[in-house]
PDB file of C-alpha atoms in Angstrom:
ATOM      1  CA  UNK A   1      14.204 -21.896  -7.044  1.00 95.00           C
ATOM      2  CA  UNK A   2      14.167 -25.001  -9.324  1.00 96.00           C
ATOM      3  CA  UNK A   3      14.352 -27.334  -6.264  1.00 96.00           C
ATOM      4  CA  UNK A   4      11.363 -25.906  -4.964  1.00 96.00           C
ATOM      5  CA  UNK A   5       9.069 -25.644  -7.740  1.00 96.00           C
ATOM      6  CA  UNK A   6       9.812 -28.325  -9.813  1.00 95.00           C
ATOM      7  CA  UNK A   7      12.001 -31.027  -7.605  1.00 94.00           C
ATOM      8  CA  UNK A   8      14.920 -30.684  -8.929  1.00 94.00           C
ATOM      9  CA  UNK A   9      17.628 -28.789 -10.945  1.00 94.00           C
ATOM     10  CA  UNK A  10      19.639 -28.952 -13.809  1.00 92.00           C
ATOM     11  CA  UNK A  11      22.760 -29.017 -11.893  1.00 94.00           C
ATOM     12  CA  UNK A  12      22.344 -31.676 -10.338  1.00 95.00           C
ATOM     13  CA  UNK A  13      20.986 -33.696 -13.234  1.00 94.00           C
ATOM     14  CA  UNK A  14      23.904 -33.400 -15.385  1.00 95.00           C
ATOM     15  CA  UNK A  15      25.597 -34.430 -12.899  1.00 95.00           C
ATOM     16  CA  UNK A  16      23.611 -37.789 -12.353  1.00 94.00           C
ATOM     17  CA  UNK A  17      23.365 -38.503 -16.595  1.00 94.00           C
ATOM     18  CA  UNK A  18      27.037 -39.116 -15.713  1.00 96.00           C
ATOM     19  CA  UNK A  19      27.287 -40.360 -12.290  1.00 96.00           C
ATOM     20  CA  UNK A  20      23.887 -41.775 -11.544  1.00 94.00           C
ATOM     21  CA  UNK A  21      22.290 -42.810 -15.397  1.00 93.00           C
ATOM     22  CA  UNK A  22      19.283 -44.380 -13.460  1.00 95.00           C
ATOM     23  CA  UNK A  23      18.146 -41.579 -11.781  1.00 93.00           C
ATOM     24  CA  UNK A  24      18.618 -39.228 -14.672  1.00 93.00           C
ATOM     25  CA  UNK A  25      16.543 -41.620 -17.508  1.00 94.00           C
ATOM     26  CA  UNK A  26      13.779 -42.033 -14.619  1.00 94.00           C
ATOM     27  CA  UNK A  27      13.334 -38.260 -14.945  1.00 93.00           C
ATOM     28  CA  UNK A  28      10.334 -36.873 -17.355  1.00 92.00           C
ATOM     29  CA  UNK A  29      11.789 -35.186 -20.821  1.00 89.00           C
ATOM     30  CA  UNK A  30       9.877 -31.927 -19.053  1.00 89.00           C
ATOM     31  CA  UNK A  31       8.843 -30.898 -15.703  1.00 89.00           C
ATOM     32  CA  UNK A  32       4.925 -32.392 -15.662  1.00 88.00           C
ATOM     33  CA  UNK A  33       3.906 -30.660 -12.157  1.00 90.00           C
ATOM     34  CA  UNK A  34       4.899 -27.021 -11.173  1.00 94.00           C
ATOM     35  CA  UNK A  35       5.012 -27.124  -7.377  1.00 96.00           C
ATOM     36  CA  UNK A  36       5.380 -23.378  -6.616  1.00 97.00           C
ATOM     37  CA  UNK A  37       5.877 -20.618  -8.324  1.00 97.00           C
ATOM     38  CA  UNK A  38       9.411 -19.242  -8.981  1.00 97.00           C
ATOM     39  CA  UNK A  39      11.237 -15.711 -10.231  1.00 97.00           C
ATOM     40  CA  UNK A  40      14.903 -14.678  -9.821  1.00 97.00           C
ATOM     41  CA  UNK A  41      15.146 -10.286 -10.061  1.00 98.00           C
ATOM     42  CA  UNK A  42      18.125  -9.175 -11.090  1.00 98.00           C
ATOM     43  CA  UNK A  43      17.951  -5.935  -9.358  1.00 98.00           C
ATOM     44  CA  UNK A  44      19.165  -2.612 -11.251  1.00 97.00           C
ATOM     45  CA  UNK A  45      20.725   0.961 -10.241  1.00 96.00           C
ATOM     46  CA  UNK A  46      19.647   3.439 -12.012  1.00 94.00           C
ATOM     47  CA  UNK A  47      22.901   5.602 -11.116  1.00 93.00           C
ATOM     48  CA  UNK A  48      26.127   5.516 -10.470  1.00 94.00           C
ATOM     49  CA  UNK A  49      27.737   6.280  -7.144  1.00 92.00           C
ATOM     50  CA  UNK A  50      29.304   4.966  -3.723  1.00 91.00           C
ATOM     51  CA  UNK A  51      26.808   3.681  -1.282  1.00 93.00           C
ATOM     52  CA  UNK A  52      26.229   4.695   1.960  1.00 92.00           C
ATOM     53  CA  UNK A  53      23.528   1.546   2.800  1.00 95.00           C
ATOM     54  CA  UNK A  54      21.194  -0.416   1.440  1.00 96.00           C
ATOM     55  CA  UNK A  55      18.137   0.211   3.009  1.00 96.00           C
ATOM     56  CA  UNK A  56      15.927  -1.509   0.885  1.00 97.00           C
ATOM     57  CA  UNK A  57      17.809  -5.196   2.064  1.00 96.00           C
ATOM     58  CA  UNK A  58      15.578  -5.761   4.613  1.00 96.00           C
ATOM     59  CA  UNK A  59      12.546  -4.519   3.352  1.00 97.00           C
ATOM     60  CA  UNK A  60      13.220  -7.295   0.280  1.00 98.00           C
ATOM     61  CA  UNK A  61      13.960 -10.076   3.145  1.00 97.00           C
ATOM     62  CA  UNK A  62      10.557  -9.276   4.615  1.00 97.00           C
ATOM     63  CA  UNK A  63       8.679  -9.755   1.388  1.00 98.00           C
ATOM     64  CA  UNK A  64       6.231 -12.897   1.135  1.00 98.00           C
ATOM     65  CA  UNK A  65       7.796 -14.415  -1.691  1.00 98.00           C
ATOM     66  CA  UNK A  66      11.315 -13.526  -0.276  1.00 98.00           C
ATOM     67  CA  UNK A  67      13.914 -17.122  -0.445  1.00 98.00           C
ATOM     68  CA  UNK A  68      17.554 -15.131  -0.922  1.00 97.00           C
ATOM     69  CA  UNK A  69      19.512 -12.760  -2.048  1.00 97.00           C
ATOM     70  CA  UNK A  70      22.641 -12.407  -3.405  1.00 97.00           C
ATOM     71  CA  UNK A  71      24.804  -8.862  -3.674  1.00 97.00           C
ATOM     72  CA  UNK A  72      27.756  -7.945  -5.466  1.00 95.00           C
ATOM     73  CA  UNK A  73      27.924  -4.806  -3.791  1.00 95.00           C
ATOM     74  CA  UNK A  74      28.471  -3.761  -0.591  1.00 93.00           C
ATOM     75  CA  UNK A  75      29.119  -0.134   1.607  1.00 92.00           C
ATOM     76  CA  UNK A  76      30.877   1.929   1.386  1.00 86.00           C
ATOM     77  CA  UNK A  77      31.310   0.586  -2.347  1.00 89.00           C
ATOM     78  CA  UNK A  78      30.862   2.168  -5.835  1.00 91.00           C
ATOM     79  CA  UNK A  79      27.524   1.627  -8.010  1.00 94.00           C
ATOM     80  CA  UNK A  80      27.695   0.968 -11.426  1.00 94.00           C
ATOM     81  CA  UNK A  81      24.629   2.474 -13.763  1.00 95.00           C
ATOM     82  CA  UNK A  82      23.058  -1.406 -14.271  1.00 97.00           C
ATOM     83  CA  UNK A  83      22.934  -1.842 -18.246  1.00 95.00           C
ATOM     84  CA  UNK A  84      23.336  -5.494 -18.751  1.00 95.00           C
ATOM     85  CA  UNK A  85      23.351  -8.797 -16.480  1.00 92.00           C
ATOM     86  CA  UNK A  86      27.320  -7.991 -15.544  1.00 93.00           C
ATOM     87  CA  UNK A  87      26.580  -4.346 -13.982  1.00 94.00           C
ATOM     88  CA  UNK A  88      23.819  -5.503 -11.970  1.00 96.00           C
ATOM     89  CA  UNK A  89      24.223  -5.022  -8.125  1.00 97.00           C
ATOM     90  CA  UNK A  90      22.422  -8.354  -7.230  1.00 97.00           C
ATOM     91  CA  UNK A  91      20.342 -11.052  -7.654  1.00 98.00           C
ATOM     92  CA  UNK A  92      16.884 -11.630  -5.682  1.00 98.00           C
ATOM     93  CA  UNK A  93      15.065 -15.111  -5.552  1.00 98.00           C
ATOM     94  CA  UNK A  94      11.445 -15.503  -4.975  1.00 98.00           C
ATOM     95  CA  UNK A  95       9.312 -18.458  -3.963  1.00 98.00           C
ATOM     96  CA  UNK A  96       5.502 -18.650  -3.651  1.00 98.00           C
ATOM     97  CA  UNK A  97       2.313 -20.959  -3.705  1.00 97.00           C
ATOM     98  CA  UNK A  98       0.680 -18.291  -5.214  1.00 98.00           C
ATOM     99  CA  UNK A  99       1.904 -16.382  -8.830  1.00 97.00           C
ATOM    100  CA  UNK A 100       0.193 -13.171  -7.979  1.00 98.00           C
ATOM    101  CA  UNK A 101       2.671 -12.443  -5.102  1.00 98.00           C
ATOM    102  CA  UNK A 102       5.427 -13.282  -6.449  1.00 98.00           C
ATOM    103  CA  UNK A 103       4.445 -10.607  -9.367  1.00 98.00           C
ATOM    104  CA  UNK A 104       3.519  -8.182  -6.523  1.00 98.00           C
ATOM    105  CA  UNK A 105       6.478  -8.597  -4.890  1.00 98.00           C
ATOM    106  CA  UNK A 106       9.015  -8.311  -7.988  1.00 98.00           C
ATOM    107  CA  UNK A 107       6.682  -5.190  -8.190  1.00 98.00           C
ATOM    108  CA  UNK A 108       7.941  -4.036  -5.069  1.00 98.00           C
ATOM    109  CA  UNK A 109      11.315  -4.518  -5.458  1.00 98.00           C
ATOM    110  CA  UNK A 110      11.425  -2.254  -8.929  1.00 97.00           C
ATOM    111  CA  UNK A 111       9.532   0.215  -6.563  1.00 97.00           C
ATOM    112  CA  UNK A 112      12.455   0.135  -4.780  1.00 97.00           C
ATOM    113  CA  UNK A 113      15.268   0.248  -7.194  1.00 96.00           C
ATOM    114  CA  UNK A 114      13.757   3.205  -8.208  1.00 93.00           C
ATOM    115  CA  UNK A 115      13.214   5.282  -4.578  1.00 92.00           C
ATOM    116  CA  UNK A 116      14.576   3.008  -1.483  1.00 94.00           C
ATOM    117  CA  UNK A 117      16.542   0.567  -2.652  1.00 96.00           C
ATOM    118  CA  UNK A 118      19.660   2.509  -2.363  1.00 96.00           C
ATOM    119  CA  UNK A 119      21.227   5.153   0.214  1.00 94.00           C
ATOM    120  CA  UNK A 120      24.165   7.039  -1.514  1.00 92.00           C
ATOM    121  CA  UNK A 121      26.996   9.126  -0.214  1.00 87.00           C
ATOM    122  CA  UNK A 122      27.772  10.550  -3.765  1.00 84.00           C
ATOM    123  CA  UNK A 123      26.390  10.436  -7.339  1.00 86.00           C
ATOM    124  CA  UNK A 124      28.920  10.596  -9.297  1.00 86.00           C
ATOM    125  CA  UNK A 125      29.802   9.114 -12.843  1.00 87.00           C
ATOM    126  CA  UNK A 126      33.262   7.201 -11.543  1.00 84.00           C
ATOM    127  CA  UNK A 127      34.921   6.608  -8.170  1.00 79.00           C
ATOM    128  CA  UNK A 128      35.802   9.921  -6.953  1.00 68.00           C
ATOM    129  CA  UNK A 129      39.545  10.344  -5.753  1.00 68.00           C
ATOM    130  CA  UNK A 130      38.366  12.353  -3.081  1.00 74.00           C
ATOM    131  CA  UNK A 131      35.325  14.038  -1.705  1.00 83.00           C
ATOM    132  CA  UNK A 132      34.540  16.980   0.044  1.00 90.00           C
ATOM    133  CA  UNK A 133      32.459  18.393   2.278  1.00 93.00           C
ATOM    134  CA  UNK A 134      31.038  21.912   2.726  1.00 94.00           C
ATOM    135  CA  UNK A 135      31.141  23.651   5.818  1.00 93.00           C
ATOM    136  CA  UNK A 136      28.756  27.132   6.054  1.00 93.00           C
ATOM    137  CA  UNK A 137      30.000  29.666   8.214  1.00 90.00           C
ATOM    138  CA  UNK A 138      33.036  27.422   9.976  1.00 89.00           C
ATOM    139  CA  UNK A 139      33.488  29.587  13.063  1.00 86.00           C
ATOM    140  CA  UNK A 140      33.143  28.742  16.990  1.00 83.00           C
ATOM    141  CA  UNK A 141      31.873  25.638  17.153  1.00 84.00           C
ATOM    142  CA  UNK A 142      31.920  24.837  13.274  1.00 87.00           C
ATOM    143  CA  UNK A 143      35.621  25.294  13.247  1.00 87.00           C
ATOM    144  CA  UNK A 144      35.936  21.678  14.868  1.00 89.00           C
ATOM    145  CA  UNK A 145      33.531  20.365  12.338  1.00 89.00           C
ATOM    146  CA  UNK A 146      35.930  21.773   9.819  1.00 88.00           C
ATOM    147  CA  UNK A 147      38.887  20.724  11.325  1.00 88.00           C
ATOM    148  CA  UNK A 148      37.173  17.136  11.249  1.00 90.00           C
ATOM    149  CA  UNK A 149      37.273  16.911   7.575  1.00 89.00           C
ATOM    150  CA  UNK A 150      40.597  17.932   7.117  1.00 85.00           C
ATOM    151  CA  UNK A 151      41.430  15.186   9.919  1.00 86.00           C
ATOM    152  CA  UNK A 152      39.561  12.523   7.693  1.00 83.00           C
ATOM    153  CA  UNK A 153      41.505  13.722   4.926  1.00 80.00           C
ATOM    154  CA  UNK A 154      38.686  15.416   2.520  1.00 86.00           C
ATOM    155  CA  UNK A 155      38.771  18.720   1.141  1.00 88.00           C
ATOM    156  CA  UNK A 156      37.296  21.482   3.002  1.00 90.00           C
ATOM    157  CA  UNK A 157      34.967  23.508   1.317  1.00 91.00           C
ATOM    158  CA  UNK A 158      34.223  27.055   3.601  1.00 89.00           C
ATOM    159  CA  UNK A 159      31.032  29.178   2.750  1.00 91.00           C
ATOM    160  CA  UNK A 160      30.492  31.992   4.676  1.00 89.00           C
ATOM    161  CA  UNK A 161      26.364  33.108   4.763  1.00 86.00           C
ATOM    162  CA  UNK A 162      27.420  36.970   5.080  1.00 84.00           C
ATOM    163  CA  UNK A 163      30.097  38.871   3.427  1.00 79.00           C
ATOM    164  CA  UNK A 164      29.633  41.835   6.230  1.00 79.00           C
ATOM    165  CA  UNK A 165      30.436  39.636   9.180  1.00 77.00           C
ATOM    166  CA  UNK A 166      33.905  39.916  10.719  1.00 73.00           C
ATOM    167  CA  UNK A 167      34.373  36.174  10.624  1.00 70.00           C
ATOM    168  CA  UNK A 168      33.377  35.579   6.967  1.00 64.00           C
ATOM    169  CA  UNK A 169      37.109  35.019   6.209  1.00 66.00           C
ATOM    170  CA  UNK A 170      39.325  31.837   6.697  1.00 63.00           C
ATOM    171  CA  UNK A 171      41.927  33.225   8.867  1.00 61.00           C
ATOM    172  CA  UNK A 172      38.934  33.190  11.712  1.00 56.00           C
ATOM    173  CA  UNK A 173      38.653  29.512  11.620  1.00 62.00           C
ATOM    174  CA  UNK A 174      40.842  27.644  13.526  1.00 56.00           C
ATOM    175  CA  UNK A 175      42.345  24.267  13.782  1.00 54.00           C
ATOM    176  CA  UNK A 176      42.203  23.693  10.122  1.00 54.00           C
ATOM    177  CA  UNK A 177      46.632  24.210   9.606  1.00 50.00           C
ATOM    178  CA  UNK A 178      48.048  25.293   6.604  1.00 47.00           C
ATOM    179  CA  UNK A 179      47.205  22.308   4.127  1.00 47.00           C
ATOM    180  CA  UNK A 180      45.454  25.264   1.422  1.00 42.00           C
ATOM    181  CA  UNK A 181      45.553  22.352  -1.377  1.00 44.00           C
ATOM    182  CA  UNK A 182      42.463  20.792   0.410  1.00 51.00           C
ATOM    183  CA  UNK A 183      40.435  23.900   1.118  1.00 61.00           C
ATOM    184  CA  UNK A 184      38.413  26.390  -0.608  1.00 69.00           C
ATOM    185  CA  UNK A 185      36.477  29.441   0.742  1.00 73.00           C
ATOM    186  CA  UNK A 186      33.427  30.965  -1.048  1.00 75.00           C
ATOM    187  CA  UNK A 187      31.201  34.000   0.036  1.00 78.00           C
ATOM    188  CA  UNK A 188      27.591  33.676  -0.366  1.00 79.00           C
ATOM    189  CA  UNK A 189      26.380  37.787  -1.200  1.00 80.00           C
ATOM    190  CA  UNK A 190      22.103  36.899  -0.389  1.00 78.00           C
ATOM    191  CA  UNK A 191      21.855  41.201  -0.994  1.00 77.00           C
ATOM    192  CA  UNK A 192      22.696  40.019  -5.033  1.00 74.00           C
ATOM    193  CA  UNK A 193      20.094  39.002  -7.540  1.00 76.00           C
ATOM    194  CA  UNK A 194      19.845  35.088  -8.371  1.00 87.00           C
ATOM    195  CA  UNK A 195      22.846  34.849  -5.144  1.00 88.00           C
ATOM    196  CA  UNK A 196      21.164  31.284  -4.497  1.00 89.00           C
ATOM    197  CA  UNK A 197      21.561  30.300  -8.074  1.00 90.00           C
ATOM    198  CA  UNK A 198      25.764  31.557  -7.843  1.00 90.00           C
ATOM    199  CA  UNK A 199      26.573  30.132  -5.208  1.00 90.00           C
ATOM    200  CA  UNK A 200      24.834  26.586  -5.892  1.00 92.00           C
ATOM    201  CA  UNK A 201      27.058  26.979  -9.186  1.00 91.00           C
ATOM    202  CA  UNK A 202      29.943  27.780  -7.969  1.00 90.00           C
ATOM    203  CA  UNK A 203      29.414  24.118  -5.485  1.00 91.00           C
ATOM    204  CA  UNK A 204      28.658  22.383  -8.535  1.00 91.00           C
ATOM    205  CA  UNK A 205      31.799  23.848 -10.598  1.00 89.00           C
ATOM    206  CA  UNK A 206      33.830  21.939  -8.188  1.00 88.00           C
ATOM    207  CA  UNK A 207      36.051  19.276  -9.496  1.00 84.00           C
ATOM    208  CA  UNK A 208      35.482  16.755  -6.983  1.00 83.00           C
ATOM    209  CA  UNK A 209      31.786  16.069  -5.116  1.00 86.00           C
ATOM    210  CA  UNK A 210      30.438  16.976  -2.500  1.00 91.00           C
ATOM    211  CA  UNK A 211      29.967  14.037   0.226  1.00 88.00           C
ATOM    212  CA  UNK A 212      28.247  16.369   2.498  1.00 93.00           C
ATOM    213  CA  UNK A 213      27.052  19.891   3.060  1.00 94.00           C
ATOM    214  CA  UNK A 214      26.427  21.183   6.980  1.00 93.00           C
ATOM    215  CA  UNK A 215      26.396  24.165   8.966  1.00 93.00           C
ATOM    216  CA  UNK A 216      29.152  25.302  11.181  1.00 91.00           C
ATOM    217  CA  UNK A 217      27.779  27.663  13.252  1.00 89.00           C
ATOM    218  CA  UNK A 218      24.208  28.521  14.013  1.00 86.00           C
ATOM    219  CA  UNK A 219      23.968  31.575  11.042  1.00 87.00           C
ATOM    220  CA  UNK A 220      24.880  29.216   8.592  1.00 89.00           C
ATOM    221  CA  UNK A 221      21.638  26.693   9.675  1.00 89.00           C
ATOM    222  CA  UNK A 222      19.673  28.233   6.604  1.00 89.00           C
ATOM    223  CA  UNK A 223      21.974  28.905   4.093  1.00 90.00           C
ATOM    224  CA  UNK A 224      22.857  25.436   4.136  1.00 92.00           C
ATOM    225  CA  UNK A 225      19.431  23.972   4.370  1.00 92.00           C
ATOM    226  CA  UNK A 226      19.071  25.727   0.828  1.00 91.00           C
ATOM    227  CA  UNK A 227      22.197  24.710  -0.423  1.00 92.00           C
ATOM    228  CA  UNK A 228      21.969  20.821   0.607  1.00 92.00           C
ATOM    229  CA  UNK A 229      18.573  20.649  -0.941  1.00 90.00           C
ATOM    230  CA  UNK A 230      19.711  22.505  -4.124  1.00 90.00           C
ATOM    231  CA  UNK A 231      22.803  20.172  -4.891  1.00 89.00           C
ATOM    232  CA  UNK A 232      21.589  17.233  -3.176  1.00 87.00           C
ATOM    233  CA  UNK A 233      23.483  16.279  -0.808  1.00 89.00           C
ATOM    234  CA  UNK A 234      21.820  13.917   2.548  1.00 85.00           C
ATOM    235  CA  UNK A 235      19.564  16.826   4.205  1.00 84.00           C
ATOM    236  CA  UNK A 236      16.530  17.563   6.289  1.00 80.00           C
ATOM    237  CA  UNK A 237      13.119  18.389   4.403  1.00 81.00           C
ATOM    238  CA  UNK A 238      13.938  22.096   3.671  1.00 80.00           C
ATOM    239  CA  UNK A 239       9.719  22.381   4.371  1.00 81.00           C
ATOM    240  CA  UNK A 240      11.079  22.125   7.822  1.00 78.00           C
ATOM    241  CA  UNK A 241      13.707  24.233   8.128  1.00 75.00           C
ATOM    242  CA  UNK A 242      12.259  27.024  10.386  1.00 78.00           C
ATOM    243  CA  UNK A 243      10.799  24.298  12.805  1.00 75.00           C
ATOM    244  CA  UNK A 244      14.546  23.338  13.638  1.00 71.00           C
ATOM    245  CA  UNK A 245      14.930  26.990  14.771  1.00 70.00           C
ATOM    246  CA  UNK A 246      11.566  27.812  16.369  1.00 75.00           C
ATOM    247  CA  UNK A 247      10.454  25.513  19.600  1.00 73.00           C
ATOM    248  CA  UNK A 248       7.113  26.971  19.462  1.00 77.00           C
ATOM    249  CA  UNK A 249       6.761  25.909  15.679  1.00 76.00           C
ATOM    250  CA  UNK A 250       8.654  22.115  16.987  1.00 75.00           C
ATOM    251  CA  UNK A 251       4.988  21.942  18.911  1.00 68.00           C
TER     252      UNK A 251
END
């Protein structure tokens, strides 16, 4: 940044006061002539939590002003809460004839760090041991899904939608063995008052997070449209949800 807006930098310089005395005494005691215009953002997270991307990166890189960037994070890494200069995820440098977009641009990029910026798997205050995932209704087709996270070594987290259907238990799901420490089942009653609001509880009681909530077979496609947008886990727009089911709404 100093290079380009004012010739030189003060690296360099106390470098030559030792090495090259001539060319440091021929310099003026300040800059006299600003040649561009100059800013470095250090960018902040406003949360804590292991990334799944960074989506904002290349919006940044396309920005007018944009001259480099500099991370100290990376996926599928955690995300410090930025509260000083050491927590901060990374640096941004921007260059410009003109001031006023280089102030629209930092603009931007806190526009970002606060919707964009950042895609996370988890938000969670410290780096979780290990996640899990919720399956609803884990039968037919679903039991491979569950099966999957006990393959990738997460905890399995089985929700059946209906207590009155003959599968809503976990000897009906198969391929997920006998390791019980990594799964828990949970019946979701929808004929109780406030069943929503008990069952989002009893997710959020866990003591690990959730990385991801989906549905195992097709009666569980509502349930856990609700219960993804109600804990927060990576979800379609819930505004949607009957379009997924309906071709005619789909248009």
């Amino acid at each position: 940044i100093a290079n380009q807006c004012v010739g030189y930098n003060q690296i360099d310089v106390s470098i030559d006061a030792y090495l090259e005395p001539a060319l440091f005494d021929a310099l003026p005691e300040s800059p006299k002539v600003l040649k561009r215009y100059g800013r470095e953002v250090f960018l902040v997270s406003r949360q804590n939590g292991i990334l799944r991307a960074i989506p904002g990166k290349e919006k940044i890189r396309r920005m007018r002003s944009f001259l480099d960037m500099d991370w100290q994070v990376s996926p599928p890494g955690f995300v410090k809460k930025t509260t000083d200069c050491f927590t901060r995820p990374g640096a941004v440098q921007l260059v410009h004839d003109d001031p006023a977009v280089v102030e629209e641009d930092t603009q931007q990029i806190r526009d970002l760090e606060t919707v964009g910026l950042f895609d996370f798997q988890i938000i969670c205050p410290e780096v979780p041991e290990r996640g899990a995932v919720v399956v609803v209704d884990p039968f037919s087709s679903g039991s491979l899904l569950a099966a999957q996270v006990i393959a990738r070594d997460l905890r399995l987290v089985m929700v059946f939608a209906d207590p009155n259907s003959p599968f809503a238990n976990p000897d009906s799901v198969h391929g997920i063995g006998s390791e019980f420490s990594k799964q828990i089942s949970l019946t979701h009653h929808p004929d109780l008052p406030a069943a929503m609001e008990a069952t989002v509880a009893a997710l959020q009681a866990l003591p690990y997070p959730i990385v991801a909530l989906v549905p195992g077979a097709e009666t569980g496609v509502e349930l856990a449209d609700e219960l993804a947008a109600s804990i927060g886990t990576r979800c379609n727009p819930l505004a949607l949800s009957s379009h997924r089911r309906n071709k005619y709404l789909m248009g």
